[in-house]
CSV table of C-alpha atoms and ligand atoms in Angstrom, one decimal:
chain,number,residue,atom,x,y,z
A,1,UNK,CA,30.5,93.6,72.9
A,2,UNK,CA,31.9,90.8,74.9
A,3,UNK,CA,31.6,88.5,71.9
A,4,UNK,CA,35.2,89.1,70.8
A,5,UNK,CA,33.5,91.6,68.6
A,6,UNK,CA,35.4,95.0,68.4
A,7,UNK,CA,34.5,98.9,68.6
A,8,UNK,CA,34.7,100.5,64.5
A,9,UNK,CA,37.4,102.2,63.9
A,10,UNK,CA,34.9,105.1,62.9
A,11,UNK,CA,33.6,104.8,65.8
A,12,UNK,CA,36.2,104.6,68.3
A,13,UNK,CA,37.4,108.1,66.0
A,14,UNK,CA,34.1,109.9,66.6
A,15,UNK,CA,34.7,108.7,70.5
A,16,UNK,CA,37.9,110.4,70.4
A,17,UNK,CA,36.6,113.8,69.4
A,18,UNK,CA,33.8,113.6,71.2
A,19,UNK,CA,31.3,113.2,68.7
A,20,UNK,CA,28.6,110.8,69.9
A,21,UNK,CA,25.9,111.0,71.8
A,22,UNK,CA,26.2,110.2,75.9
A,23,UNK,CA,24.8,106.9,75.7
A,24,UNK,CA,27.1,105.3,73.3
A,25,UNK,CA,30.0,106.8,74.7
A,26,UNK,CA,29.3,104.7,78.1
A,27,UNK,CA,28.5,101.4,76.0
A,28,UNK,CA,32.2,102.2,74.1
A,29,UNK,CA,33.7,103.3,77.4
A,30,UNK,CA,32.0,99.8,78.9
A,31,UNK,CA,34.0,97.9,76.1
A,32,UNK,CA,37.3,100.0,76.6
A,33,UNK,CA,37.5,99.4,79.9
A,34,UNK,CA,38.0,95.6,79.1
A,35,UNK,CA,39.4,95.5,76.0
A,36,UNK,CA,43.4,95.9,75.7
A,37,UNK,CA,43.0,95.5,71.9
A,38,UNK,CA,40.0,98.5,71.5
A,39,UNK,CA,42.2,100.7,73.7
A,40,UNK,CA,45.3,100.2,71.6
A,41,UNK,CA,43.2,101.3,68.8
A,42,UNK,CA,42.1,104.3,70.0
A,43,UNK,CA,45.5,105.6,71.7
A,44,UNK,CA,46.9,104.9,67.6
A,45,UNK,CA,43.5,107.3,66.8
A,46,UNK,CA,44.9,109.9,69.1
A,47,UNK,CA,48.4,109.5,68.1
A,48,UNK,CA,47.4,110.0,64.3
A,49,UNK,CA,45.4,113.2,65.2
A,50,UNK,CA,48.4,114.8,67.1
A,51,UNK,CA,51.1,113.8,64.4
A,52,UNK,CA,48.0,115.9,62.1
A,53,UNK,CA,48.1,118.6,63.9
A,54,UNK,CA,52.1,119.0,65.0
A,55,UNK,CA,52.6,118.8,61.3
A,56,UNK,CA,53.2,122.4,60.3
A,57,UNK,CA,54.2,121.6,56.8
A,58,UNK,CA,52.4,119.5,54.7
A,59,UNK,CA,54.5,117.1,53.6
A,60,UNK,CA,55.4,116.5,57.1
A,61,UNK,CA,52.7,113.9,57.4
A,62,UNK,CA,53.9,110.3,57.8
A,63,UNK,CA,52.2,108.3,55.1
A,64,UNK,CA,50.9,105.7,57.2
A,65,UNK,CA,48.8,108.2,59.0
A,66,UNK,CA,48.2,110.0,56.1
A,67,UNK,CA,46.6,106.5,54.3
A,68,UNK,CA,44.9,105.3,57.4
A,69,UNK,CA,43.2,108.9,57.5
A,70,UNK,CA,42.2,108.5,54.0
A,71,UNK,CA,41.3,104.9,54.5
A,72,UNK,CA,38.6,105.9,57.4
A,73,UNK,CA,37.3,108.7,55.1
A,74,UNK,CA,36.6,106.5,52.0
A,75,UNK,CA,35.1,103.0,54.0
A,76,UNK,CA,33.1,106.2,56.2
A,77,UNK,CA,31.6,107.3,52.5
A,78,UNK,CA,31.1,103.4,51.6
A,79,UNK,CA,30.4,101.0,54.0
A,80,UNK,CA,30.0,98.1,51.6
A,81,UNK,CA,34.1,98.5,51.0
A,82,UNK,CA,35.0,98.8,54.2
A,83,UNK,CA,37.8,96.1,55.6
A,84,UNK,CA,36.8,93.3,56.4
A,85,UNK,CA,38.3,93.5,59.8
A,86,UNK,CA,35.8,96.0,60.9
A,87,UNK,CA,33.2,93.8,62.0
A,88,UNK,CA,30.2,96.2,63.2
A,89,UNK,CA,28.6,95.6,66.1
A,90,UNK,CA,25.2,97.2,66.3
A,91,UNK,CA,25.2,100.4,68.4
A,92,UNK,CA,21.4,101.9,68.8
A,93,UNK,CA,21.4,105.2,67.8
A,94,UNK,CA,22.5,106.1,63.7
A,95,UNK,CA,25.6,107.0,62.1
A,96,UNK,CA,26.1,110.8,61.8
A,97,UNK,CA,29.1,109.8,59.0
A,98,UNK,CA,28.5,113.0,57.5
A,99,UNK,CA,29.5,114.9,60.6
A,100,UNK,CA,32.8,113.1,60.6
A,101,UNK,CA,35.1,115.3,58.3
A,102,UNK,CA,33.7,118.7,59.8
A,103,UNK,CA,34.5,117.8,62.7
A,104,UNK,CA,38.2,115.9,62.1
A,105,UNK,CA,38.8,119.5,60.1
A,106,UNK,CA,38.1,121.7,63.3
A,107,UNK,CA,39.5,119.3,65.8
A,108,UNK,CA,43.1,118.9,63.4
A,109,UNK,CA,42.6,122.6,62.8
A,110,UNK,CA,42.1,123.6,66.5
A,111,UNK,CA,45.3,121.0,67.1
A,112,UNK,CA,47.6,122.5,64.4
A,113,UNK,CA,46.7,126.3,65.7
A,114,UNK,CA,47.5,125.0,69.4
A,115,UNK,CA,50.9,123.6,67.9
A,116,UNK,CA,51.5,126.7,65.4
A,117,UNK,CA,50.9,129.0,68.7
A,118,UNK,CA,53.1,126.9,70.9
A,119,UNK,CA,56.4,126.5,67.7
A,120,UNK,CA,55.6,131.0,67.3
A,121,UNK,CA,56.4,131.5,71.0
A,122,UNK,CA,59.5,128.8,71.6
A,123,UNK,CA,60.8,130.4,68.0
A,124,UNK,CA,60.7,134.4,69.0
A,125,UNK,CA,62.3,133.4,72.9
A,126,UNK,CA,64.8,132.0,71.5
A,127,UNK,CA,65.5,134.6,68.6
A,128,UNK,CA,65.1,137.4,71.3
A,129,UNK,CA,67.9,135.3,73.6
A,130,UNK,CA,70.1,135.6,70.6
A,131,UNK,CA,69.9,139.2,69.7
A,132,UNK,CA,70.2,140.1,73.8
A,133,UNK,CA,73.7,137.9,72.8
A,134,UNK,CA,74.4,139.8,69.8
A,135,UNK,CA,73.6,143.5,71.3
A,136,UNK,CA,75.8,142.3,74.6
A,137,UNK,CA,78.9,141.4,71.8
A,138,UNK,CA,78.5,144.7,69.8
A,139,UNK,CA,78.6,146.7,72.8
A,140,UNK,CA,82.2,144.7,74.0
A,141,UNK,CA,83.3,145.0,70.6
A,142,UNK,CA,82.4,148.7,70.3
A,143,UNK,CA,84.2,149.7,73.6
A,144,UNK,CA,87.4,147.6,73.1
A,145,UNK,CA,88.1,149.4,69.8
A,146,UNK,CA,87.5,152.7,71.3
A,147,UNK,CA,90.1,152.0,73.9
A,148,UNK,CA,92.9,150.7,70.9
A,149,UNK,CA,92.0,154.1,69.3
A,150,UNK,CA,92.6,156.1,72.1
A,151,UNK,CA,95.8,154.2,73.2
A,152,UNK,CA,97.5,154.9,69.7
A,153,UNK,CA,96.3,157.7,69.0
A,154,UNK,CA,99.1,160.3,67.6
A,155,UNK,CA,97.2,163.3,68.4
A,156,UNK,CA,96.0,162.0,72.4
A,157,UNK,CA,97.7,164.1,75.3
A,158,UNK,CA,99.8,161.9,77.3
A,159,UNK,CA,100.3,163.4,81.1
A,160,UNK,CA,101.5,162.6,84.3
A,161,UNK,CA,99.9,163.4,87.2
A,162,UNK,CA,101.7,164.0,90.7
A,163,UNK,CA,100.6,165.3,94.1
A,164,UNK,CA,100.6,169.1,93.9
A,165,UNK,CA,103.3,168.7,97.5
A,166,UNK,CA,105.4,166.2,96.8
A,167,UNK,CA,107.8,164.5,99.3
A,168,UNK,CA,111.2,166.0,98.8
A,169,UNK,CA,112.5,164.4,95.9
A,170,UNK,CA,116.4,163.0,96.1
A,171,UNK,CA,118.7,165.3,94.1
A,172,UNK,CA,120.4,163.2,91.6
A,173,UNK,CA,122.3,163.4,88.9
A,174,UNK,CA,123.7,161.6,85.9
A,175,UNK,CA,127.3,162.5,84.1
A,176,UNK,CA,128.3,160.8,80.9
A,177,UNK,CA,132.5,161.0,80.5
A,178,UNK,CA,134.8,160.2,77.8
A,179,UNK,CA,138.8,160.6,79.4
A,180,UNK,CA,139.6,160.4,76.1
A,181,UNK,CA,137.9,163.3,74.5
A,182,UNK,CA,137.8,165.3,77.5
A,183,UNK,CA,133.6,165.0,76.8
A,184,UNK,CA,131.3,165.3,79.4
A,185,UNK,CA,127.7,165.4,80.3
A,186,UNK,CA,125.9,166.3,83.0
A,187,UNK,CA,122.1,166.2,83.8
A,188,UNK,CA,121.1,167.2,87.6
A,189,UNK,CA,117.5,166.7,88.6
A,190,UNK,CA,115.7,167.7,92.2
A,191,UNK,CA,118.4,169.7,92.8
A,192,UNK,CA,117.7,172.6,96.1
A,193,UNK,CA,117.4,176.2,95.1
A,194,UNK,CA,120.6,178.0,95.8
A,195,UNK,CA,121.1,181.6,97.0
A,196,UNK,CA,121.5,184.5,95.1
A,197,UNK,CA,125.4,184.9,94.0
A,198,UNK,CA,126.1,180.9,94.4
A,199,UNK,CA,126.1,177.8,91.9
A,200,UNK,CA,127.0,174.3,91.6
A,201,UNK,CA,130.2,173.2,90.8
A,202,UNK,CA,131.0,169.8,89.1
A,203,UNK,CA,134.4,167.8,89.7
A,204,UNK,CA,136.3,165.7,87.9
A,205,UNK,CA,137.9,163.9,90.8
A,206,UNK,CA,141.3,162.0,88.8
A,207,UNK,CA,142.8,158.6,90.3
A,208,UNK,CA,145.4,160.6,91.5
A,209,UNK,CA,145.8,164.8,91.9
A,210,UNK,CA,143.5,167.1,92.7
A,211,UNK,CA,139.5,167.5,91.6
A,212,UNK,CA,139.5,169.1,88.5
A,213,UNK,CA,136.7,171.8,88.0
A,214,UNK,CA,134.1,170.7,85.3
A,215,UNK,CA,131.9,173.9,85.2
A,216,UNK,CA,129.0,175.7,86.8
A,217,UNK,CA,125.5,175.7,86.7
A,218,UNK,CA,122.4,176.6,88.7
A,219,UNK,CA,119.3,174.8,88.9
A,220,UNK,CA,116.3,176.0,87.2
A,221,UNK,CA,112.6,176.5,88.9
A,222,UNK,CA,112.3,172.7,88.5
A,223,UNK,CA,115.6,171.7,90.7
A,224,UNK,CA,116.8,169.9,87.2
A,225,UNK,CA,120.2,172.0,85.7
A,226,UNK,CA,123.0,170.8,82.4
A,227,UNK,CA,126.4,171.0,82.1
A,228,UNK,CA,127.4,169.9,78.4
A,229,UNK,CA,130.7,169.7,77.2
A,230,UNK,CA,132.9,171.9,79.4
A,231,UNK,CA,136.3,172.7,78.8
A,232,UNK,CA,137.9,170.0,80.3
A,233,UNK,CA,141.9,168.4,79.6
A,234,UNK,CA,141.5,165.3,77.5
A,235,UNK,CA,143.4,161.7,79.0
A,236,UNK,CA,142.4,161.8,82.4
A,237,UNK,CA,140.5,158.8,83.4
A,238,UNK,CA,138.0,159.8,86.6
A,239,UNK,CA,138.3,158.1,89.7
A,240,UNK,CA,135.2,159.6,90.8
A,241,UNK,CA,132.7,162.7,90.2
A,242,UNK,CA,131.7,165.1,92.9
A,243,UNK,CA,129.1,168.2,92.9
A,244,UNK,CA,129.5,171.5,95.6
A,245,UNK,CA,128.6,174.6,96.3
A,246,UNK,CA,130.3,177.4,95.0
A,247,UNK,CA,130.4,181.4,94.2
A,248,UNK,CA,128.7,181.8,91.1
A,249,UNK,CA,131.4,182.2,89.3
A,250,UNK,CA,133.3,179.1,90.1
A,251,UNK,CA,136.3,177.7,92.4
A,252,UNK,CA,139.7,176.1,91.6
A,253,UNK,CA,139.1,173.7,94.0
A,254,UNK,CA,136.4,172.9,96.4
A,255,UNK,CA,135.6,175.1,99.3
A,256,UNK,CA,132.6,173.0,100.9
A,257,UNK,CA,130.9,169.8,101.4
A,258,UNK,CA,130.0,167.6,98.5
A,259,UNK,CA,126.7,167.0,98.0
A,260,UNK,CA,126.5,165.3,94.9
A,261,UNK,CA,129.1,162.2,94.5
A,262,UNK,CA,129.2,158.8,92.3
A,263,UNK,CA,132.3,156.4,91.7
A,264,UNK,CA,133.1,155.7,88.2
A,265,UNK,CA,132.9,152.5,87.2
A,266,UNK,CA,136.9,150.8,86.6
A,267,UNK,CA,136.1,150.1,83.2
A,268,UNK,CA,135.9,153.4,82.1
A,269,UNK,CA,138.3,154.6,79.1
B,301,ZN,ZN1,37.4,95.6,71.5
């Protein structure tokens, strides 16, 4: 072996599965450890037998491998046509070719179950990964329609909720006037409970003259009370609107503190 003469290819193959016997594995090992060119061969032998095995599909198989594996398995079966390249060199004990392509099967079998095994697992992570997505979506997607349903739902109960106490509300009130017409509106809201025998008493309060009475009314349990369309005289533009308190059945003119007021705006008809 250190007449330039170089390792078989079937032998340096049988080496790699570990199919010889002890003693010629140290004389191949002997002519590795110095040979760059036997090494490079046998790394190409592993290669072949990896690309054999990660190949899950048949046609997978590049065809150089595929042709140097048929190659080996024909000059193996007939040694008269095998390359001439393959010089032998004389290694003691005898060829076991028969034991060859038993043993290539089991070890590319063993190889492709390893890789089979290894592609199952990667495959059902990642499929579990994308159904945890998919569950995680449908759930969004589930509670965001409920929530459109409920929001525009006809038939939902819409309430408010306030403190059973509340902080005295301010008594307000809103009128709506038309000089014109002699129209008016009125809509009182937190208004304070009155005593028996008394009322509220809207005025009409004229840019010049006295306030003009513009009905009665009492609050109800709520403090919110109407006054619409009282008999009023028609033409007089208001200067101002003012609420007091009055005998129930109403006063020609004031006879205590307002304590409802608001200016009417100058641009009123
Ligand atoms: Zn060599």
């Amino acid at each position: 072996m250190t007449d330039n003469r170089h390792i078989p290819q079937e032998d340096l193959a049988l080496f790699a599965m570990n199919a010889l016997p002890d003693g010629e594995c140290a004389l191949i090992r002997a002519h590795l450890a110095d040979c760059p060119a036997c090494r490079a061969e046998l790394a190409q032998l592993h290669g072949d037998l990896a690309l054999v095995a990660m190949s899950v599909e048949p046609t997978a198989v590049p065809q150089g491998a595929r042709q140097r594996f048929l190659n080996r398995i024909a000059s193996a079966a007939n040694p008269a046509s095998a390359p001439p390249t393959s010089t032998v060199i004389p290694i003691a004990a005898p060829r076991r070719i028969a034991l060859w392509i038993p043993w290539a099967a089991v070890a590319a079998m063993i190889l492709i179950c390893a890789g089979l095994q290894w592609r199952v697992v990667s495959l059902s992570r990642e499929l579990q990964l994308q159904s945890d997505q998919i569950a995680r979506q449908t759930a969004a997607n589930t509670r965001a329609h409920e929530v459109l349903e409920l929001l525009t739902a006809p038939s939902a109960q819409r309430v408010v909720l306030t403190a059973p106490m509340p902080p005295k509300p301010w008594p307000t009130a809103r009128a709506i006037y038309m000089p014109s017409r002699g129209a008016l509106i009125l809509q009182a809201m937190n208004l304070a409970p009155l005593p028996e025998g008394k009322a509220y008493e809207l005025w009409v309060i004229p840019a010049s003259g006295a306030p003009i009475p513009a009905g009665v009314f009492r609050p109800d349990t709520w403090g919110s009370a109407s006054l619409v369309l009282p008999q009023l005289p028609k033409g007089v533009p208001a200067k101002a609107f003012g609420v007091t308190v009055e005998n129930a059945a109403g006063s020609q003119s004031p006879t205590s503190p307002i304590v409802l007021s608001g200016a009417a705006p100058s641009s009123g008809e």
